Amino acid sequence: MAKLELKYGNHACAEAAILAGCRFYAGYPITPSSEIAERMAELLPRHGGAFIQMEDEIASMAAIVGASFAGAKAMTATSGPGFSLKQENLGYAFMVEAPCVVVNVQRGGPSTGLPTQIGQQEIMQSLWGTHGDKLIPVFYPGNVQEIMEETIRAFNWAERLRTPVVLLLDEVLGHMRETVDMEQFTPDKVEIWNRKMPDVPPEEYLPYKPGEDDVPAIAPYGTPGYRGHATGLHHDYTGFPTTNPEMCEELIERLIRKVKRNQPEMEKNEEYKLDDAEVAIVAFGTTARAAKTAVDMAREKGIKAGLLRVVTIWPSPEETLNKLAKHVNAILVPELNMGQYVLEVERCAKGEAPVYRLNRANGKVIYPAEILSKLEEIVKARV
Amino acid sequence: MNVPFEKVLEKKESYFKYLRLDKLPTIWCPGCGIGQALKATCMALYDLGIDNDQVAMVSGIGCSSRTPGYFDGFTLHTTHGRALAFATGLKLFKPELTTIVFTGDGDCFAIGGNHFIHAARRNIDVTVVMINNWIYGMTHGQVSPTTPLGSQTTTTPGGNYEPNFDVAELAKAAGATYVARGTAYHVTELKKLIQDGIKHKGFSFIEVLSPCTIIYGRKNRMTFEEMYMWLKENTIPVKAWEKLPEEKRAGKLPRGVLYHDDSRPEYTEVYWNRVKQLSGGEK
Ligand SMILES: Cc1ncc(C[n+]2csc(CCOP(=O)(O)OP(=O)(O)O)c2C)c(N)n1
Ligand code: SF4
Ligand SMILES: [Mg+2]
């Protein structure tokens, strides 16, 4: 039986985090993400968890990594300027393999930009914002129900791979009220993954020795006998710094491989009317909602359009995008930035189909009619 | 001096149980004071009877922040300036862990200044051992917020012209409830200061005046011996300091417990008591 509830996007994120087992939140207020913090401040104490409003976003990111090392499932949420401030410690979390979830409710940028309006300008930053090579899973839901699903999925992958996971929302999603079917979120129905624990006695324990899955089993700090060291410097299996080139190479390759090898299982897309499509739209988040309507409008006009809505945006669905390019005559990538994910779509299309853009970064959404006229333009150009 | 390293290890001191002996020798330069602070911390823990499994040590970046690597506990070497923010998360989630932060004058008061005042304001039960060597040691001698006026650094050719912080006053004003100053020369006394800091339930700040022999000493034409003698001759036990007339205080510093207040509530205790009231539950 469906259990329908009207939910606010940012609150859905907070409530799903609690369901996923999140028991630590640190953050700093910023529009349009603050309602996540406010909801966590109410929920966490009631669920025996810790909430703290830190002095800034740098500190918030640091605090969740500290709590993660103490064994907590931990989260922080922010928006544009705050996401920039979190970058150094996000890279640290990646390097020391601290499971955590970082939510970025995107607004218009750059800089203070458009605080109360939508943007999708952190598509590249979410992956490349912190210095050094890396691969961080990035999930981007498209409706309030999915905010809940993706928040839980973000925690699960963070714990399983011992990595930070970025959850991208946007201002419209965060501030949207939508009906959610809570049936799938009754605690006995939610699948929860937890980080693995060491399976060796303390004398043999090496915190950074990876298992077959490339993931090390680091004991929560405070576990008797399982003491260890963590550093953002390149390190060996003990966690102690090293500059040995073989060790450094092994580490950086493993950190990336550990995420990359799970791409097929992590991949999540919605395919809409793609079977017979001649022109495909690739979109995500709020823009994908408009794209879906545009597909229906185009079909009414006899244009065989379809939509690939990407949910796991990083690691990107390379194969799927390549197949799509082989299957259609043209691809359109509408996004609320000056052209970011389109670069990845072009890379994956490998020239199999021309890739068109529709960009906007002025705080306004892209409307279905605008996508439709772009589709018409593309079709006209190709006959 | 010049005791071979192997001979030192042979002594099997009681506090060695807190050291990762296999990671020694340290990266620190000969004569550097940081090792004295680590030793004092280990001796303090030993006398307090706190087991390795009960201690978390967190640091930022710098020579002083390399300390946790040699400490056999739950250790986290984090990013420059942010140790207290990491420690806040760890301590709040696991208040049962004795949490010690090792930091430097640059780490704690330049890049980390904001985290410092806020951790002090919250009065979270963390013990901060701040190695004040008046300079950025690790990056080879740039000016720091504690560099004395006139001192030579690589970024103040001709001598430092920026005023410096009185870090003990700053800690007190920000809300620290235990503030002490010790030196790398007075190790037994430093051990006692750190011990009382760990025992204190609240934010404890121990400034350790510590020679950076290789960088600060060389730039300011002070030998290793002169730097330690300076500490001996220019720091005065706080009781004697209080009796000292103003004109005799110039150029000197008091050492010992400078401030201690047991009346303010500790942050994690306040938080978890609220949780108990709201949830009646455990985490
Ligand atoms: C964000 C960032 N900025 C700058 C540095 C470079 N850096 C490393 S250590 C250090 C200064 C350390 O000085 P201090 O805290 O006094 O430690 P000391 O080496 O003197 O013990 C700096 C600036 C860095 N690692 N990270
Ligand atoms: S550079 Fe200075 S502070 Fe760093 S280890 Fe050497 S003497 Fe110590
Ligand atoms: Mg220094």
XYZ file of C-alpha atoms and ligand atoms in Angstrom:
701
model
C 0.000 0.000 0.000
C 1.275 3.396 -0.835
C 2.033 5.674 2.109
C 1.973 9.085 0.544
C 3.525 12.102 2.244
C 4.100 15.592 0.977
C 7.765 16.373 1.509
C 10.079 19.316 1.107
C 13.239 18.392 -0.843
C 15.809 19.465 1.707
C 13.855 17.841 4.548
C 13.615 14.622 2.540
C 17.408 14.617 2.315
C 17.759 14.995 6.095
C 15.150 12.350 6.865
C 16.705 9.868 4.453
C 20.106 10.479 6.021
C 18.702 9.426 9.381
C 17.201 6.323 7.753
C 20.594 5.538 6.212
C 22.112 5.583 9.685
C 23.624 9.064 9.698
C 24.399 9.993 13.301
C 26.652 12.986 12.842
C 26.066 16.251 11.049
C 28.273 19.327 10.962
C 27.474 22.324 8.829
C 27.409 26.043 8.311
C 24.270 27.858 7.136
C 23.975 28.786 3.489
C 21.070 29.261 1.107
C 19.593 27.136 -0.426
C 20.801 24.255 1.765
C 20.109 25.495 5.304
C 16.882 23.528 5.780
C 18.923 20.318 5.704
C 20.904 21.529 8.725
C 17.796 22.762 10.485
C 16.060 19.421 10.068
C 19.171 17.526 11.193
C 19.378 19.738 14.282
C 15.893 18.533 15.199
C 16.264 14.897 14.207
C 19.742 13.927 15.358
C 19.364 14.488 19.100
C 16.136 12.495 19.007
C 17.959 9.640 17.313
C 20.911 9.734 19.666
C 23.179 11.447 17.166
C 25.333 14.554 17.193
C 24.634 17.833 15.441
C 27.025 20.750 15.472
C 27.000 24.083 13.687
C 30.657 24.777 13.038
C 32.407 28.102 12.522
C 32.647 27.652 8.743
C 32.474 25.057 5.979
C 36.139 24.144 6.254
C 35.528 23.188 9.865
C 32.283 21.375 9.004
C 34.024 19.166 6.492
C 36.814 18.534 9.001
C 34.374 17.678 11.782
C 32.527 15.050 9.723
C 35.817 13.378 8.844
C 36.802 13.388 12.531
C 33.451 11.833 13.445
C 33.713 9.365 10.573
C 37.031 8.158 11.972
C 35.271 7.707 15.307
C 32.845 5.380 13.488
C 29.961 7.704 12.644
C 28.023 7.806 9.422
C 28.503 11.502 8.846
C 27.160 14.213 6.569
C 27.456 17.890 5.795
C 25.385 20.026 3.436
C 26.187 23.291 1.749
C 25.931 25.334 -1.410
C 28.311 26.977 -3.919
C 30.638 29.166 -1.806
C 30.580 26.644 1.021
C 31.302 23.792 -1.372
C 34.406 25.659 -2.498
C 35.550 25.985 1.108
C 35.101 22.277 1.720
C 37.361 21.227 -1.113
C 40.671 20.809 0.730
C 39.181 18.577 3.392
C 37.090 16.724 0.814
C 40.383 15.747 -0.813
C 41.663 14.767 2.619
C 38.617 12.524 3.146
C 39.345 10.874 -0.215
C 43.014 10.351 0.667
C 42.454 8.961 4.184
C 39.386 7.013 3.013
C 36.890 8.504 5.433
C 33.322 7.538 4.520
C 31.096 10.637 4.458
C 28.397 12.356 2.436
C 28.704 15.932 1.202
C 25.507 17.519 -0.098
C 25.730 20.533 -2.395
C 22.415 22.244 -3.144
C 23.511 24.154 -6.215
C 22.703 27.817 -6.643
C 23.869 30.313 -9.252
C 27.601 31.094 -9.316
C 30.387 32.054 -9.605
C 31.239 33.579 -6.218
C 28.229 34.631 -4.142
C 26.373 34.539 -7.451
C 22.630 34.046 -7.182
C 22.043 32.726 -3.652
C 18.323 32.043 -3.967
C 18.273 30.801 -7.535
C 19.080 27.615 -9.333
C 22.353 26.604 -10.925
C 24.062 23.435 -12.117
C 27.514 24.879 -12.130
C 29.295 22.410 -9.866
C 29.129 19.418 -12.191
C 32.883 19.613 -12.778
C 33.806 20.999 -9.369
C 32.143 18.112 -7.571
C 34.665 15.810 -9.183
C 37.655 18.051 -9.787
C 37.293 20.793 -7.172
C 39.941 19.546 -4.806
C 43.542 19.343 -5.974
C 45.137 16.110 -7.083
C 43.851 13.144 -9.043
C 40.792 11.420 -7.708
C 37.484 9.773 -8.450
C 34.582 10.624 -6.173
C 31.096 9.192 -6.712
C 28.592 11.969 -7.431
C 24.827 11.327 -7.436
C 22.195 13.767 -8.674
C 18.517 12.931 -8.027
C 15.680 14.396 -10.056
C 12.689 14.519 -7.713
C 11.918 14.422 -4.004
C 11.308 10.675 -3.866
C 14.661 10.198 -5.508
C 16.347 12.640 -3.106
C 15.526 10.099 -0.439
C 16.730 7.147 -2.508
C 19.939 8.858 -3.534
C 20.749 10.078 -0.029
C 20.562 6.494 1.208
C 22.541 5.258 -1.783
C 25.182 7.927 -1.143
C 25.655 6.703 2.436
C 25.759 3.091 1.323
C 28.466 3.617 -1.277
C 30.422 5.914 1.042
C 30.526 3.181 3.663
C 31.164 0.298 1.292
C 34.040 1.989 -0.537
C 35.263 4.143 2.358
C 35.055 7.296 0.287
C 33.395 10.675 0.368
C 30.307 10.736 -1.861
C 28.908 14.001 -3.202
C 25.154 14.366 -3.471
C 24.217 17.152 -5.847
C 20.825 18.796 -5.545
C 19.792 22.144 -6.943
C 17.833 25.042 -5.525
C 14.574 23.981 -7.187
C 14.830 20.380 -5.976
C 15.830 21.436 -2.474
C 12.943 23.861 -2.191
C 10.323 21.737 -3.912
C 7.417 20.015 -2.209
C 6.419 16.737 -3.791
C 4.574 13.588 -2.891
C 6.794 10.784 -1.692
C 5.697 7.188 -1.316
C 7.121 6.341 2.095
C 6.309 2.649 1.694
C 9.779 1.906 0.328
C 11.345 3.814 3.220
C 9.944 1.796 6.105
C 13.074 0.778 8.023
C 12.736 -2.943 7.244
C 12.648 -2.192 3.514
C 15.687 0.078 3.370
C 18.864 -1.722 2.428
C 21.784 -0.475 4.514
C 25.448 -1.152 3.871
C 28.030 -0.670 6.590
C 31.779 -0.222 6.381
C 33.760 -3.391 6.825
C 35.692 -4.074 9.995
C 39.134 -5.661 10.299
C 39.034 -9.466 10.314
C 42.539 -9.931 11.705
C 43.742 -9.827 15.320
C 45.231 -6.510 16.527
C 48.845 -7.744 16.106
C 48.282 -8.236 12.377
C 46.204 -5.121 11.841
C 47.387 -2.768 9.089
C 44.799 0.000 8.710
C 45.650 0.834 5.099
C 46.176 -2.668 3.754
C 43.403 -3.018 1.159
C 41.266 -6.107 0.724
C 40.524 -7.793 -2.607
C 37.925 -5.114 -3.222
C 40.640 -2.424 -2.932
C 39.007 -1.165 0.277
C 40.942 -1.175 3.561
C 39.184 -2.208 6.776
C 39.990 0.649 9.132
C 38.651 0.153 12.652
C 36.717 3.049 14.182
C 38.966 5.072 16.456
C 38.538 3.872 20.005
C 38.290 0.163 19.057
C 40.552 -1.493 21.676
C 43.784 -2.790 20.195
C 43.147 -1.450 16.693
C 45.133 1.765 16.916
C 46.232 3.374 13.708
C 47.476 6.445 11.932
C 45.936 8.437 9.097
C 47.556 11.210 7.103
C 46.834 13.200 3.966
C 50.430 12.518 2.931
C 51.067 9.531 0.719
C 51.270 6.596 3.093
C 52.061 2.918 3.413
C 49.869 0.112 4.812
C 50.495 1.292 8.374
C 49.170 4.727 7.435
C 52.599 6.256 8.015
C 53.962 8.769 5.471
C 56.115 7.477 2.643
C 57.686 8.886 -0.516
C 58.513 5.452 -1.886
C 57.405 5.786 -5.525
C 56.073 2.229 -5.727
C 53.916 2.729 -2.626
C 52.681 6.125 -3.863
C 51.779 4.724 -7.250
C 49.992 1.772 -5.707
C 48.000 4.102 -3.453
C 46.831 6.595 -6.061
C 45.996 3.843 -8.541
C 44.043 1.911 -5.929
C 42.095 4.952 -4.714
C 40.824 5.608 -8.225
C 40.366 1.942 -9.154
C 38.325 1.260 -6.029
C 35.584 3.579 -7.320
C 36.062 2.959 -11.037
C 35.679 -0.826 -10.861
C 32.275 -0.358 -9.262
C 31.001 1.960 -11.990
C 28.706 -0.660 -13.573
C 26.993 -1.378 -10.260
C 26.894 2.294 -9.332
C 25.487 3.441 -12.685
C 21.936 4.739 -12.485
C 19.983 6.386 -15.288
C 16.398 6.839 -16.296
C 15.663 6.089 -19.941
C 12.570 7.788 -21.333
C 11.279 6.985 -24.812
C 14.767 6.157 -26.048
C 13.912 2.904 -27.863
C 13.039 4.478 -31.191
C 14.550 7.899 -30.534
C 16.405 9.717 -33.285
C 17.476 12.581 -31.101
C 18.368 12.130 -27.431
C 18.556 14.562 -24.570
C 21.076 13.927 -21.789
C 20.137 15.820 -18.641
C 20.001 15.644 -14.855
C 18.331 17.237 -11.850
C 15.717 19.906 -12.410
C 16.671 20.354 -16.077
C 15.809 16.715 -16.755
C 12.254 17.408 -15.599
C 11.838 20.032 -18.297
C 13.551 17.714 -20.772
C 11.020 14.970 -20.105
C 8.139 17.302 -20.896
C 10.013 18.490 -23.986
C 10.293 14.876 -25.188
C 6.494 14.509 -25.031
C 5.976 17.848 -26.744
C 8.434 16.889 -29.497
C 6.760 13.547 -30.046
C 3.428 15.317 -30.521
C 5.122 17.236 -33.308
C 6.446 14.042 -34.847
C 10.023 14.374 -33.619
C 11.305 11.090 -32.251
C 12.958 12.413 -29.113
C 14.060 10.558 -25.979
C 15.773 11.308 -22.687
C 18.677 9.780 -20.809
C 18.478 11.187 -17.296
C 21.802 10.553 -15.608
C 21.645 10.034 -11.839
C 25.159 8.743 -11.147
C 26.919 11.546 -12.938
C 30.414 10.485 -11.769
C 31.856 8.048 -12.570
C 30.050 8.804 -15.804
C 28.122 6.117 -17.720
C 30.752 5.988 -20.475
C 29.509 2.858 -22.208
C 25.857 3.875 -22.026
C 26.617 7.288 -23.494
C 28.698 5.750 -26.251
C 25.927 3.302 -27.135
C 23.411 6.102 -27.092
C 25.523 8.105 -29.531
C 25.620 5.106 -31.864
C 21.869 4.693 -31.611
C 20.685 8.270 -32.297
C 21.367 10.956 -34.889
C 22.048 13.751 -32.425
C 22.371 14.442 -28.714
C 21.336 17.594 -26.869
C 22.729 18.429 -23.444
C 20.725 21.172 -21.727
C 22.274 22.271 -18.417
C 22.216 25.304 -16.140
C 25.844 26.252 -16.677
C 27.990 27.422 -19.547
C 28.656 23.894 -20.805
C 30.089 21.346 -18.387
C 28.651 17.820 -18.637
C 28.419 18.288 -22.386
C 32.203 17.899 -22.447
C 31.875 14.462 -20.874
C 29.046 13.502 -23.229
C 31.195 14.572 -26.192
C 34.115 12.545 -24.840
C 31.976 9.440 -24.481
C 30.141 9.923 -27.795
C 33.521 9.619 -29.543
C 32.120 11.366 -32.607
C 29.334 8.798 -33.150
C 26.734 11.569 -33.057
C 26.948 15.347 -32.967
C 26.442 16.767 -29.495
C 24.535 20.039 -29.114
C 24.318 22.358 -26.131
C 21.677 24.436 -24.436
C 23.157 26.515 -21.657
C 21.946 29.054 -19.169
C 23.536 30.415 -16.002
C 21.342 33.356 -15.053
C 19.376 31.822 -12.190
C 16.421 30.802 -14.343
C 15.436 27.261 -15.280
C 15.367 26.007 -18.843
C 11.734 25.603 -19.923
C 10.381 22.648 -21.928
C 9.442 24.915 -24.818
C 13.020 26.113 -25.091
C 14.321 22.563 -25.245
C 11.657 21.798 -27.835
C 12.702 24.625 -30.127
C 16.327 23.526 -29.794
C 15.256 20.009 -30.788
C 13.397 21.396 -33.784
C 16.467 23.355 -34.784
C 18.646 20.254 -34.538
C 16.238 18.149 -36.576
C 15.954 20.828 -39.232
C 19.712 21.119 -39.485
C 20.077 17.374 -39.943
C 17.600 16.854 -42.839
C 74.186 14.988 24.159
C 75.064 12.812 21.223
C 73.774 9.623 22.801
C 73.389 7.100 19.974
C 69.775 6.464 19.124
C 69.967 2.738 19.888
C 71.260 3.537 23.378
C 68.227 5.736 24.048
C 65.890 2.921 23.095
C 67.764 0.507 25.350
C 66.683 2.506 28.368
C 63.150 1.144 28.042
C 61.556 4.066 29.863
C 58.046 3.484 31.148
C 56.587 6.120 28.800
C 57.996 4.317 25.732
C 54.749 2.359 25.615
C 53.153 5.434 24.041
C 55.691 5.589 21.226
C 55.677 3.836 17.869
C 59.285 2.833 18.368
C 59.470 1.290 14.891
C 58.846 4.729 13.393
C 61.812 6.327 15.159
C 64.031 8.244 14.706
C 61.762 11.207 14.142
C 62.078 13.668 11.268
C 62.933 16.460 13.711
C 66.281 18.264 13.566
C 68.907 17.786 16.253
C 68.042 19.868 19.297
C 64.485 20.614 18.199
C 62.141 21.030 21.169
C 59.129 19.148 19.758
C 60.424 15.784 20.965
C 60.500 17.128 24.531
C 56.814 17.981 24.294
C 56.004 14.503 22.994
C 58.023 12.988 25.816
C 56.279 15.181 28.395
C 52.885 14.166 26.974
C 53.743 10.462 27.154
C 55.003 10.800 30.730
C 51.828 12.657 31.665
C 49.616 9.913 30.223
C 51.656 7.277 32.016
C 51.249 9.003 35.370
C 47.537 9.466 34.734
C 47.227 5.756 33.970
C 45.507 6.415 30.652
C 45.910 3.490 28.270
C 46.967 3.886 24.627
C 43.538 2.638 23.564
C 41.916 5.596 25.307
C 43.820 8.337 23.493
C 43.221 10.100 20.194
C 45.871 12.520 18.968
C 45.050 14.942 16.174
C 47.317 17.448 14.431
C 47.442 19.842 11.504
C 50.482 20.420 9.297
C 53.949 21.510 10.344
C 56.959 20.023 12.134
C 55.014 20.018 15.401
C 52.031 18.430 13.674
C 54.154 15.394 12.751
C 53.970 14.304 16.408
C 50.951 11.923 16.120
C 52.906 9.729 13.692
C 55.158 8.694 16.566
C 52.413 8.346 19.132
C 50.902 4.898 19.586
C 47.238 5.812 19.904
C 44.418 6.664 17.511
C 46.141 9.325 15.458
C 45.040 11.714 12.762
C 47.453 13.986 10.874
C 45.050 16.318 9.088
C 45.211 19.527 7.027
C 47.003 22.770 7.835
C 45.221 24.677 10.598
C 42.208 22.398 10.892
C 43.233 19.958 13.624
C 40.795 21.403 16.154
C 37.874 21.109 13.748
C 38.675 17.431 13.071
C 39.187 16.872 16.798
C 35.835 18.513 17.559
C 34.015 15.984 15.364
C 35.921 13.057 16.817
C 35.539 14.152 20.426
C 31.858 15.011 20.069
C 31.075 11.579 18.636
C 33.392 9.661 21.015
C 33.666 11.779 24.185
C 35.204 8.822 26.020
C 38.476 9.270 24.093
C 41.077 11.518 25.713
C 41.729 13.881 22.838
C 45.025 15.711 22.438
C 45.791 18.155 19.655
C 49.385 18.839 18.644
C 49.786 22.048 16.694
C 52.227 24.848 15.900
C 52.146 28.628 16.159
C 51.304 28.977 12.465
C 48.926 26.022 12.374
C 47.038 27.132 15.473
C 47.053 30.924 15.211
C 47.426 31.875 11.538
C 45.465 29.505 9.317
C 43.772 27.812 12.276
C 42.996 30.874 14.362
C 39.276 30.764 13.759
C 38.972 27.102 14.746
C 41.033 27.817 17.838
C 38.820 30.581 19.204
C 35.669 28.598 18.508
C 36.922 25.389 20.100
C 37.934 27.458 23.137
C 34.555 29.209 23.180
C 32.724 25.874 23.200
C 34.969 24.671 26.039
C 35.211 21.256 24.417
C 37.315 18.773 26.376
C 40.401 18.766 24.175
C 43.978 19.333 25.325
C 45.953 21.500 22.931
C 49.737 21.265 23.032
C 50.870 24.204 20.915
C 54.543 24.201 19.964
C 55.509 27.850 19.829
C 58.829 28.006 18.014
C 58.143 31.580 16.803
C 58.381 30.564 13.160
C 57.143 28.324 10.358
C 59.632 25.514 10.782
C 58.428 23.050 8.199
C 58.350 25.564 5.342
C 61.789 26.854 6.298
C 61.451 29.970 8.325
C 58.683 32.356 7.351
C 57.172 34.823 9.829
C 54.393 33.515 12.098
C 51.784 35.250 14.281
C 54.063 34.697 17.294
C 57.378 35.805 15.780
C 58.836 38.451 18.112
C 59.295 41.978 16.743
C 62.694 42.324 15.120
C 63.327 38.591 14.663
C 64.773 37.436 11.384
C 62.575 35.331 9.143
C 62.729 34.569 5.426
C 59.690 36.735 4.696
C 60.660 39.701 6.884
C 64.102 40.631 5.620
C 65.601 43.118 8.050
C 63.518 41.830 10.939
C 59.867 41.247 11.795
C 57.755 44.424 11.884
C 54.357 42.822 12.616
C 53.107 42.749 16.204
C 52.556 39.257 17.592
C 49.817 37.541 19.560
C 49.961 36.891 23.267
C 48.510 33.442 22.707
C 47.820 32.701 26.369
C 45.716 35.863 26.704
C 44.001 35.041 23.431
C 43.120 31.542 24.653
C 41.734 32.896 27.892
C 39.702 35.603 26.187
C 38.269 33.088 23.735
C 36.999 30.886 26.543
C 39.702 28.301 27.299
C 39.289 27.099 30.876
C 42.858 25.904 31.414
C 45.783 27.929 30.104
C 49.417 27.115 30.805
C 52.860 27.896 29.452
C 55.819 25.566 29.648
C 59.093 25.164 27.810
C 61.105 22.445 26.127
C 63.840 23.163 28.678
C 61.651 22.457 31.722
C 60.420 19.006 30.733
C 59.354 17.717 34.146
C 57.372 20.855 34.751
C 55.895 20.630 31.236
C 54.804 17.074 31.962
C 52.876 18.329 35.014
C 51.268 21.147 33.013
C 50.125 18.749 30.285
C 48.969 16.242 32.893
C 46.771 18.857 34.575
C 45.527 19.954 31.169
C 44.440 16.410 30.323
C 42.808 16.015 33.727
C 40.913 19.276 33.310
C 37.436 18.755 31.906
C 37.193 21.494 29.321
C 39.348 23.224 26.750
C 42.987 23.136 27.860
C 45.693 25.097 26.139
C 49.376 24.531 26.831
C 51.819 26.775 25.027
C 55.215 25.112 24.771
C 58.092 27.478 24.051
C 60.267 25.293 21.902
C 63.507 26.044 20.075
C 63.502 25.610 16.334
C 67.222 25.180 16.385
C 67.885 24.709 12.702
C 65.744 27.457 11.209
C 64.925 30.079 13.830
C 68.236 29.587 15.628
C 70.316 29.832 12.500
C 68.458 32.872 11.129
C 68.730 34.671 14.450
C 72.314 33.655 15.150
C 71.526 31.682 18.256
C 73.181 28.382 18.943
C 71.321 25.385 20.207
C 72.705 25.994 23.730
C 71.824 29.697 23.633
C 68.217 28.945 22.729
C 67.748 26.571 25.649
C 69.597 28.952 27.992
C 67.296 31.731 26.829
C 64.300 29.662 27.938
C 65.962 28.941 31.271
C 66.836 32.559 31.987
C 63.862 34.414 30.573
C 60.911 32.404 31.765
C 59.867 32.733 35.382
C 57.574 30.504 37.464
C 54.222 32.197 37.654
C 54.292 32.647 41.459
C 57.595 34.523 41.272
C 56.333 36.450 38.250
C 53.343 37.744 40.171
C 55.655 39.273 42.779
C 57.937 40.783 40.163
C 57.735 44.562 39.777
C 56.577 45.707 36.335
C 59.981 47.070 35.259
C 61.633 43.689 35.845
C 59.113 41.833 33.682
C 60.273 43.291 30.386
C 61.502 40.665 27.952
C 60.490 37.850 30.276
C 57.538 35.455 30.369
C 55.730 33.665 33.183
C 55.514 29.872 33.047
C 53.114 27.531 34.808
C 49.333 27.541 35.042
C 48.203 30.989 33.922
C 44.465 30.467 34.172
C 42.195 27.725 35.463
C 38.412 27.777 35.780
C 36.459 24.660 36.694
C 33.076 26.329 36.819
C 32.128 26.354 33.134
C 30.258 23.383 31.626
C 32.065 21.222 29.084
C 30.641 21.070 25.565
C 30.220 17.349 24.895
C 28.708 16.805 28.325
C 26.169 19.561 27.697
C 25.342 18.129 24.278
C 24.918 14.500 25.307
C 22.863 15.468 28.345
C 20.460 17.216 25.998
C 20.347 14.105 23.839
C 19.545 11.980 26.875
C 16.656 14.263 27.719
C 15.322 14.275 24.175
C 15.769 10.657 23.180
C 16.344 8.839 26.419
C 18.551 6.892 24.100
C 22.052 5.918 23.297
C 23.670 6.568 19.953
C 46.616 25.074 3.128
C 48.068 25.031 3.326
N 48.785 26.179 3.246
C 50.114 26.157 3.421
C 50.765 24.978 3.690
C 52.255 24.970 3.841
N 52.697 24.837 5.244
C 53.039 23.652 5.744
S 53.545 23.732 7.342
C 53.312 25.413 7.365
C 53.635 26.232 8.560
C 53.768 25.470 9.803
O 54.132 26.315 10.838
P 53.815 25.947 12.323
O 52.392 25.626 12.477
O 54.359 27.019 13.180
O 54.593 24.557 12.516
P 56.138 24.261 12.729
O 56.612 23.643 11.452
O 56.834 25.529 13.036
O 56.149 23.308 13.877
C 52.845 25.872 6.134
C 52.577 27.279 5.840
C 49.977 23.802 3.764
N 50.502 22.602 4.016
N 48.649 23.861 3.595
S 62.785 22.936 11.309
Fe 62.795 23.719 13.393
S 60.827 23.060 14.245
Fe 61.187 21.835 12.422
S 62.165 19.986 13.154
Fe 63.801 21.400 12.584
S 64.279 22.464 14.458
Fe 62.323 21.489 14.777
Mg 56.094 27.083 14.281
